[in-house]
Coordinates of C-alpha atoms and ligand atoms in Angstrom, one line a residue:
M93 CA 101.1 85.6 47.3
S94 CA 98.5 86.5 49.6
T95 CA 99.9 89.3 52.2
A96 CA 100.0 88.4 56.1
E97 CA 98.1 91.1 57.9
S98 CA 99.4 91.1 61.3
Q99 CA 97.7 89.3 63.8
T100 CA 94.5 90.6 65.3
V101 CA 93.2 87.6 67.1
P102 CA 95.1 86.0 70.4
S103 CA 96.9 82.8 69.1
E104 CA 96.0 80.1 71.6
I105 CA 99.0 77.9 70.4
V106 CA 101.4 80.7 71.3
R107 CA 99.7 81.3 75.0
K108 CA 100.5 78.1 76.1
H109 CA 103.7 78.6 74.2
K110 CA 104.5 81.7 76.5
E111 CA 102.0 79.8 80.2
F112 CA 104.3 76.4 79.9
L113 CA 107.7 77.0 78.0
F114 CA 111.0 78.7 79.6
P115 CA 111.5 81.9 79.3
A116 CA 114.2 81.8 78.0
V117 CA 113.1 80.2 74.4
A118 CA 112.9 83.4 73.1
T119 CA 110.7 83.9 69.6
Y120 CA 111.2 86.5 66.6
Y121 CA 108.2 89.1 66.4
Q122 CA 106.0 91.9 68.7
E123 CA 103.5 88.8 69.2
P124 CA 104.9 85.2 68.2
L125 CA 104.2 83.2 65.3
A126 CA 102.5 80.2 65.9
L127 CA 103.1 78.4 63.0
V128 CA 101.1 75.0 61.5
R129 CA 101.8 74.0 58.2
G130 CA 104.7 73.9 56.1
E131 CA 105.4 73.3 51.8
G132 CA 108.2 73.4 50.1
A133 CA 109.5 77.4 50.7
Y134 CA 106.0 78.0 52.3
V135 CA 104.2 77.9 56.4
W136 CA 101.2 78.8 56.8
D137 CA 100.1 80.6 60.1
D138 CA 97.4 79.2 62.7
A139 CA 95.5 81.6 61.1
G140 CA 96.2 80.6 57.8
R141 CA 98.2 83.2 56.5
R142 CA 100.9 82.6 54.5
Y143 CA 104.8 82.6 54.4
L144 CA 107.7 82.7 52.6
D145 CA 109.6 80.9 55.0
C146 CA 113.5 83.0 54.3
F147 CA 115.3 81.0 57.6
G148 CA 113.6 77.3 57.1
G149 CA 114.5 77.0 60.8
V150 CA 117.6 78.6 60.7
L151 CA 119.1 76.7 57.5
T152 CA 117.6 73.9 58.1
V153 CA 114.9 73.2 56.0
S154 CA 117.3 72.7 53.3
V155 CA 115.0 71.1 50.8
G156 CA 111.4 73.0 51.1
H157 CA 109.4 71.7 53.7
A158 CA 107.4 69.2 53.5
N159 CA 109.9 67.2 50.7
P160 CA 108.4 64.6 48.7
K161 CA 110.9 62.3 48.0
V162 CA 112.3 63.3 51.8
N163 CA 109.3 62.2 53.1
E164 CA 108.7 59.2 51.0
A165 CA 112.4 58.3 52.4
I166 CA 111.0 59.1 56.0
I167 CA 107.2 56.9 56.0
E168 CA 109.5 53.7 54.0
Q169 CA 111.7 54.2 57.0
I170 CA 109.3 54.3 60.0
K171 CA 107.5 51.4 58.2
A172 CA 109.8 49.0 58.1
L173 CA 112.1 50.3 61.3
Q174 CA 112.2 52.9 63.0
H175 CA 114.3 52.7 66.7
T176 CA 117.2 50.7 67.4
S177 CA 120.4 52.9 68.9
T178 CA 123.9 52.7 68.2
L179 CA 123.8 49.1 70.0
Y180 CA 122.8 47.6 66.4
A181 CA 124.2 47.9 63.0
T182 CA 121.7 49.6 60.4
G183 CA 121.8 50.0 56.8
P184 CA 120.5 53.7 56.3
Q185 CA 123.8 54.4 59.0
G186 CA 126.2 52.3 56.9
D187 CA 124.8 54.1 53.3
L188 CA 124.9 57.0 55.1
A189 CA 128.4 57.1 56.5
E190 CA 129.5 55.6 53.4
K191 CA 128.6 58.7 50.9
L192 CA 129.6 61.3 54.2
Y193 CA 133.3 58.9 53.1
Q194 CA 132.6 59.9 49.7
I195 CA 131.4 63.8 49.5
T196 CA 133.6 65.4 52.2
P197 CA 136.9 66.7 51.6
G198 CA 140.3 65.3 52.2
R199 CA 140.8 62.0 54.1
L200 CA 138.1 62.2 56.4
K201 CA 136.2 58.6 56.8
K202 CA 134.4 57.8 60.1
S203 CA 131.7 59.0 61.7
F204 CA 129.8 59.5 64.8
F205 CA 126.0 59.9 64.7
S206 CA 123.9 61.8 66.8
N207 CA 121.2 64.2 67.6
S208 CA 122.4 67.5 67.7
G209 CA 125.1 70.2 66.6
T210 CA 125.9 70.8 70.4
E211 CA 126.3 67.5 70.7
A212 CA 128.3 66.9 66.8
D213 CA 130.3 69.6 68.5
D214 CA 131.0 67.8 72.1
T215 CA 132.3 64.3 70.2
A216 CA 134.6 66.6 68.0
V217 CA 136.5 68.1 70.7
T218 CA 137.0 65.1 73.0
A219 CA 138.2 63.2 70.3
A220 CA 140.3 65.8 69.8
K221 CA 142.0 65.7 72.9
L222 CA 141.8 62.2 73.0
H223 CA 143.8 61.6 69.9
T224 CA 146.0 64.6 70.5
G225 CA 146.4 63.8 74.3
R226 CA 146.4 67.6 74.9
H227 CA 143.6 69.9 76.5
E228 CA 143.2 73.4 75.3
I229 CA 140.7 74.7 72.1
V230 CA 141.6 77.6 70.4
V231 CA 137.4 78.7 69.5
L232 CA 136.7 82.1 67.9
R233 CA 134.8 85.6 69.3
H234 CA 131.3 85.4 67.7
S235 CA 131.5 82.0 67.7
Y236 CA 128.6 79.6 68.5
S237 CA 128.6 75.7 69.7
G238 CA 126.1 74.5 70.5
R239 CA 124.4 74.4 74.5
S240 CA 126.5 72.2 76.1
A241 CA 128.3 73.1 79.3
M242 CA 131.7 72.9 76.6
A243 CA 129.8 74.5 73.7
L244 CA 128.6 77.3 76.3
S245 CA 132.2 77.7 77.2
A246 CA 133.0 77.7 74.1
A247 CA 130.3 80.2 72.8
G248 CA 131.7 84.0 71.6
H249 CA 129.0 86.2 72.7
S250 CA 127.9 87.5 75.8
T251 CA 124.5 87.1 74.8
W252 CA 124.4 82.8 74.2
R253 CA 126.3 83.0 77.9
P254 CA 123.9 82.1 81.3
L255 CA 126.6 81.6 83.1
P256 CA 130.5 81.6 83.7
A257 CA 132.5 79.2 81.5
Q258 CA 131.9 75.8 82.4
V259 CA 134.5 73.8 81.2
S260 CA 138.1 74.9 81.2
G261 CA 140.7 75.4 78.3
I262 CA 138.6 77.2 75.6
V263 CA 140.5 80.2 74.8
H264 CA 139.1 82.3 71.9
A265 CA 140.9 83.9 68.8
R266 CA 140.1 87.3 67.6
A267 CA 137.2 86.7 64.9
P268 CA 138.3 87.5 60.9
Y269 CA 135.3 90.0 61.3
C270 CA 136.6 92.2 59.2
Y271 CA 133.6 94.7 58.0
R272 CA 134.7 95.3 62.2
C273 CA 138.2 93.9 61.7
P274 CA 139.6 94.1 65.8
Y275 CA 142.8 95.9 64.8
K276 CA 140.6 98.7 62.6
L277 CA 143.6 97.6 59.2
T278 CA 141.9 96.3 55.5
Y279 CA 142.4 93.2 53.8
P280 CA 144.7 92.5 52.8
E281 CA 147.9 95.5 54.3
C282 CA 146.7 94.1 57.0
G283 CA 148.8 90.8 57.0
L284 CA 145.7 88.9 58.6
A285 CA 146.4 90.1 61.5
C286 CA 142.7 88.1 63.3
A287 CA 145.0 84.8 62.1
E288 CA 148.1 85.5 63.4
D289 CA 146.2 86.2 66.9
I290 CA 145.9 82.5 67.2
E291 CA 149.2 81.9 67.6
D292 CA 149.4 84.7 70.3
V293 CA 146.6 83.3 72.4
I294 CA 147.9 79.9 72.3
R295 CA 151.9 81.5 73.6
T296 CA 150.5 83.3 75.7
T297 CA 146.9 81.6 77.4
T298 CA 147.4 78.3 77.1
T299 CA 150.4 75.7 77.8
G300 CA 151.8 76.2 74.0
E301 CA 150.5 72.9 72.3
I302 CA 146.8 72.8 71.6
A303 CA 144.1 69.4 71.1
A304 CA 142.0 71.8 68.2
F305 CA 141.1 74.8 66.8
M306 CA 137.7 75.0 66.3
A307 CA 135.7 77.0 63.8
E308 CA 133.2 77.8 61.8
P309 CA 133.7 78.4 57.7
V310 CA 131.2 81.0 58.2
L311 CA 130.4 82.5 61.3
G312 CA 126.5 81.5 61.5
V313 CA 125.0 82.8 65.2
G314 CA 127.7 85.8 64.5
G315 CA 126.0 87.0 61.8
F316 CA 127.4 85.9 58.3
I317 CA 130.9 86.9 58.4
V318 CA 132.7 85.5 56.1
P319 CA 136.9 85.0 57.0
P320 CA 139.1 86.6 53.6
P321 CA 140.6 84.8 51.1
G322 CA 143.8 82.9 53.1
Y323 CA 142.3 83.5 57.0
F324 CA 141.8 80.0 56.8
E325 CA 145.3 78.2 55.1
R326 CA 147.4 80.7 58.1
A327 CA 145.6 80.0 60.9
V328 CA 145.5 75.6 60.6
E329 CA 148.5 76.6 59.7
I330 CA 149.3 78.0 63.5
A331 CA 147.3 75.3 64.6
R332 CA 149.1 72.6 63.5
Q333 CA 152.4 74.4 64.3
H334 CA 150.8 74.3 67.9
G335 CA 150.3 70.0 67.7
G336 CA 146.3 70.6 66.9
L337 CA 143.9 69.3 65.0
F338 CA 141.4 71.4 62.2
I339 CA 137.8 71.0 63.3
A340 CA 135.8 72.7 60.8
D341 CA 132.4 73.0 62.2
E342 CA 129.8 73.0 59.5
V343 CA 126.9 72.7 61.3
Q344 CA 125.0 75.6 58.9
T345 CA 127.4 75.6 55.9
A346 CA 127.4 72.3 55.0
W347 CA 125.2 69.8 52.6
G348 CA 125.4 73.3 49.4
R349 CA 124.5 75.8 51.3
T350 CA 127.6 77.7 50.6
G351 CA 127.5 77.4 46.8
D352 CA 129.2 74.7 44.6
K353 CA 130.8 72.6 47.2
W354 CA 129.2 69.9 50.0
F355 CA 131.1 72.0 52.7
G356 CA 131.8 75.3 53.3
I357 CA 135.4 75.1 54.1
E358 CA 136.2 74.3 50.9
H359 CA 136.4 77.6 50.0
W360 CA 139.5 77.7 51.4
S361 CA 142.4 74.9 50.7
V362 CA 142.6 73.3 54.2
E363 CA 141.7 70.1 55.1
P364 CA 139.8 69.5 58.3
D365 CA 140.9 66.5 60.8
I366 CA 136.9 66.6 61.9
I367 CA 134.1 68.2 60.2
T368 CA 130.7 68.1 62.4
S369 CA 127.5 68.9 61.0
A370 CA 123.4 69.3 61.6
K371 CA 120.2 71.2 60.7
G372 CA 119.8 71.1 57.3
M373 CA 121.6 67.5 57.0
A374 CA 118.4 66.0 57.5
N375 CA 115.7 68.8 56.2
G376 CA 114.7 69.2 59.6
V377 CA 114.9 65.5 61.5
P378 CA 117.0 65.3 64.7
V379 CA 120.3 64.8 63.4
G380 CA 124.2 65.7 64.5
M381 CA 127.3 64.1 62.6
T382 CA 130.6 64.2 63.5
I383 CA 133.1 62.8 60.9
A384 CA 136.8 62.2 61.1
T385 CA 140.2 61.1 59.2
P386 CA 140.6 57.3 60.6
E387 CA 143.2 57.6 63.1
V388 CA 141.0 60.7 64.7
A389 CA 138.1 57.9 64.9
D390 CA 140.4 55.1 65.5
S391 CA 142.6 57.6 68.8
F392 CA 138.1 57.2 70.2
P393 CA 138.1 54.6 73.0
G394 CA 134.9 52.2 73.6
M395 CA 133.2 52.6 74.7
T396 CA 130.3 55.1 73.0
F397 CA 126.6 55.4 73.1
S398 CA 124.3 57.5 71.5
T399 CA 120.4 56.4 72.1
F400 CA 118.7 58.3 69.1
G401 CA 122.5 58.9 67.1
G402 CA 121.9 57.1 64.6
N403 CA 118.4 56.4 64.4
P404 CA 117.8 54.9 60.9
V405 CA 114.3 57.3 60.2
S406 CA 117.1 60.6 60.6
M407 CA 119.6 58.4 58.8
A408 CA 116.8 57.7 55.9
A409 CA 116.1 61.5 55.8
A410 CA 119.5 62.7 55.5
L411 CA 120.8 59.9 53.2
A412 CA 117.6 61.6 51.0
V413 CA 118.2 65.2 51.1
I414 CA 121.6 64.4 50.4
K415 CA 120.1 62.5 47.2
V416 CA 117.9 65.4 46.8
I417 CA 121.0 67.8 45.9
E418 CA 122.8 65.4 43.9
E419 CA 119.7 64.9 41.7
E420 CA 118.5 68.6 41.8
D421 CA 122.1 70.4 40.9
L422 CA 120.8 72.1 44.6
K423 CA 124.6 72.6 45.0
R424 CA 124.6 74.4 41.4
N425 CA 121.6 76.4 42.5
A426 CA 122.6 77.6 45.8
A427 CA 125.8 79.1 43.5
T428 CA 123.6 80.7 40.9
T429 CA 120.9 81.8 43.0
G430 CA 122.5 83.1 45.9
A431 CA 125.0 85.6 44.2
Y432 CA 121.3 86.9 42.4
L433 CA 120.0 87.3 46.3
R434 CA 123.8 88.8 46.8
E435 CA 123.5 91.4 43.5
R436 CA 120.1 92.4 44.5
L437 CA 120.8 93.2 48.8
E438 CA 124.1 95.0 47.0
G439 CA 121.7 97.3 45.5
L440 CA 119.3 97.7 48.6
K441 CA 122.6 98.4 50.2
E442 CA 122.8 101.5 47.0
K443 CA 119.8 102.5 48.2
Y444 CA 119.1 102.7 52.4
A445 CA 122.4 104.0 54.6
V446 CA 121.5 101.4 57.7
V447 CA 122.6 98.8 55.3
G448 CA 126.2 98.8 57.1
D449 CA 127.6 95.4 54.6
V450 CA 126.2 92.6 52.7
R451 CA 128.0 89.6 53.4
G452 CA 127.7 85.5 53.5
L453 CA 128.7 83.0 50.7
G454 CA 125.9 81.5 48.7
L455 CA 122.4 81.2 49.4
M456 CA 123.6 82.3 53.5
Q457 CA 123.2 86.4 52.8
G458 CA 123.4 88.4 55.2
I459 CA 122.8 92.4 55.7
E460 CA 123.9 94.6 58.9
M461 CA 122.2 97.4 59.7
V462 CA 124.3 100.7 61.7
K463 CA 122.6 104.5 62.2
D464 CA 125.2 105.9 60.7
R465 CA 128.2 103.5 57.9
E466 CA 131.2 106.3 59.8
T467 CA 130.8 105.0 63.3
K468 CA 129.4 101.5 62.3
E469 CA 126.9 101.6 65.5
P470 CA 124.6 98.7 65.9
Y471 CA 120.8 99.2 64.3
P472 CA 119.2 95.7 65.7
Q473 CA 115.7 98.2 66.5
G474 CA 116.4 99.3 63.0
V475 CA 115.9 94.9 63.1
L476 CA 113.4 94.4 64.3
K477 CA 111.0 96.7 62.6
V478 CA 112.3 95.3 59.1
F479 CA 110.9 91.8 60.6
E480 CA 107.3 93.2 61.9
E481 CA 106.9 94.5 58.4
T482 CA 108.8 91.5 56.2
K483 CA 106.2 89.5 58.6
R484 CA 102.4 91.6 57.3
R485 CA 103.8 91.0 53.7
G486 CA 104.3 87.4 54.3
V487 CA 108.0 86.7 54.1
L488 CA 109.6 85.8 56.9
I489 CA 113.6 85.8 57.6
G490 CA 116.1 85.3 60.0
K491 CA 119.1 87.6 62.8
G492 CA 121.9 87.4 64.9
G493 CA 125.3 89.1 65.7
L494 CA 126.3 89.6 68.7
Y495 CA 124.7 93.1 68.5
S496 CA 121.7 91.9 67.2
N497 CA 121.6 93.7 63.9
V498 CA 122.0 91.1 61.4
I499 CA 119.7 90.0 59.3
R500 CA 120.2 86.2 58.1
T501 CA 118.6 85.3 55.0
G502 CA 118.6 81.0 54.6
M503 CA 116.3 80.4 51.9
M504 CA 116.1 76.7 50.3
L505 CA 118.2 75.2 48.3
N506 CA 115.5 75.1 45.6
S507 CA 114.3 78.6 45.3
T508 CA 113.8 80.1 42.6
K509 CA 114.8 83.6 41.8
D510 CA 111.3 84.6 41.6
Q511 CA 111.7 83.6 45.6
V512 CA 114.3 86.2 46.1
D513 CA 112.5 88.9 44.1
E514 CA 110.1 88.2 47.0
L515 CA 112.5 88.1 50.0
V516 CA 113.9 91.9 48.6
Q517 CA 111.1 93.0 47.8
A518 CA 110.0 92.6 51.2
L519 CA 113.2 93.6 52.8
D520 CA 112.9 96.9 50.5
A521 CA 110.3 97.3 51.8
G522 CA 110.9 96.9 55.4
L523 CA 114.2 99.2 55.4
A524 CA 112.0 101.8 53.9
T525 CA 109.7 102.0 57.5
V526 CA 113.7 102.0 59.1
Ligands
PLP839 C1 127.6 76.8 64.0 C2 127.1 76.1 65.1 N1 127.5 75.3 65.7 C3 126.5 74.3 66.6 C4 124.9 74.6 66.4 C5 124.6 73.6 67.6 O1 123.6 72.7 66.8 P1 122.8 72.3 67.8 O2 121.3 73.7 67.7 O3 121.5 71.4 66.8 O4 122.3 71.6 69.0 C6 125.1 75.6 65.6 C7 123.6 75.9 66.5 O5 123.0 77.0 66.1 C8 125.8 76.8 65.4 O6 124.8 77.1 64.1

């Protein structure tokens, strides 16, 4: 691969971004990157430099940039019928909904399509309120659900909340964040105190009866926090004892990302009443999905509508992505290549004291950086240094976590071990600069 040198000529694309977009539309890197082309696992910037894309536009380009099979499905659909709105039935929408019924766990059957993860979560919360006749929702600290008024009120990060909560009735339970256990306990002696907190939060901060417990199987924006075994079984049991449904927010964790399973929640023995997703579902074509059990979907009164929801091109792209994952056995690849990546990242933890924790599932793997392993003081400045060096070496990574001290990787589901080596080499060089 080509080695990318740091950009010297100010990019015209970046200049316009800075001048004409909301400054809140943050970019990575000291000198923001302007991307102009993507193919497979690689992207190219406006100076012609190539990068191994290990973040996929935030776990969204799931089967490679410009995947020929997905592109072909998109092009064929554009030629046939590009837009209808949800007022008309279309073949791709029905086919996708049927396929989702077949591959989602439990009794999930009926779908509503929208344009983003935010809308998917909003739809799920509304459906849960309508079905139960209750209004309060339990979410997790360190969670993220998007940028609507509801989602911002649910955000478990002050950094993602530009305003105080605008939607009432959303309460936040402790996150199952073992590395920084809010109770300073250790699994399994902790007795899943974080799950028990849901009971406490419901009894102390709600009317005692809730509409839903909504959680990400792996907290993505929160820094790839993986709940311990048994967490969801107990958390969902408590939610149901208080009349609540369970909404699994699979915006990041679906489509084989966590290895071997279509959905991240399948790593625990619980059946969601609603699953939401978006991101990797259509390889970058805008789409949001809310799938519910028949009784939950049936409680949503008419009329409801989405102009772009169920767009035939998005539906065709999503169907093609699912087909690629099946035909190329990518859930398995996410498990095996993910395991290899994990092993290599653990190697970096042995080598560098600033690597406090390595965690994730499948091809959703992260590194939490700390200044000191004893105090666990977050090291966001270290992450910035790793970012600059990996970029210089032609590798793109992501970050997250409340303290911006978690390096997140979301390689394509069809990644190879050689590409993992390329990523790890760049991370190794980046960590050496810290
Ligand atoms: C878990 C989760 N839910 C919801 C969302 C919101 O999705 P979108 O940005 O498509 O609105 C995100 C976005 O990062 C997410 O990670």
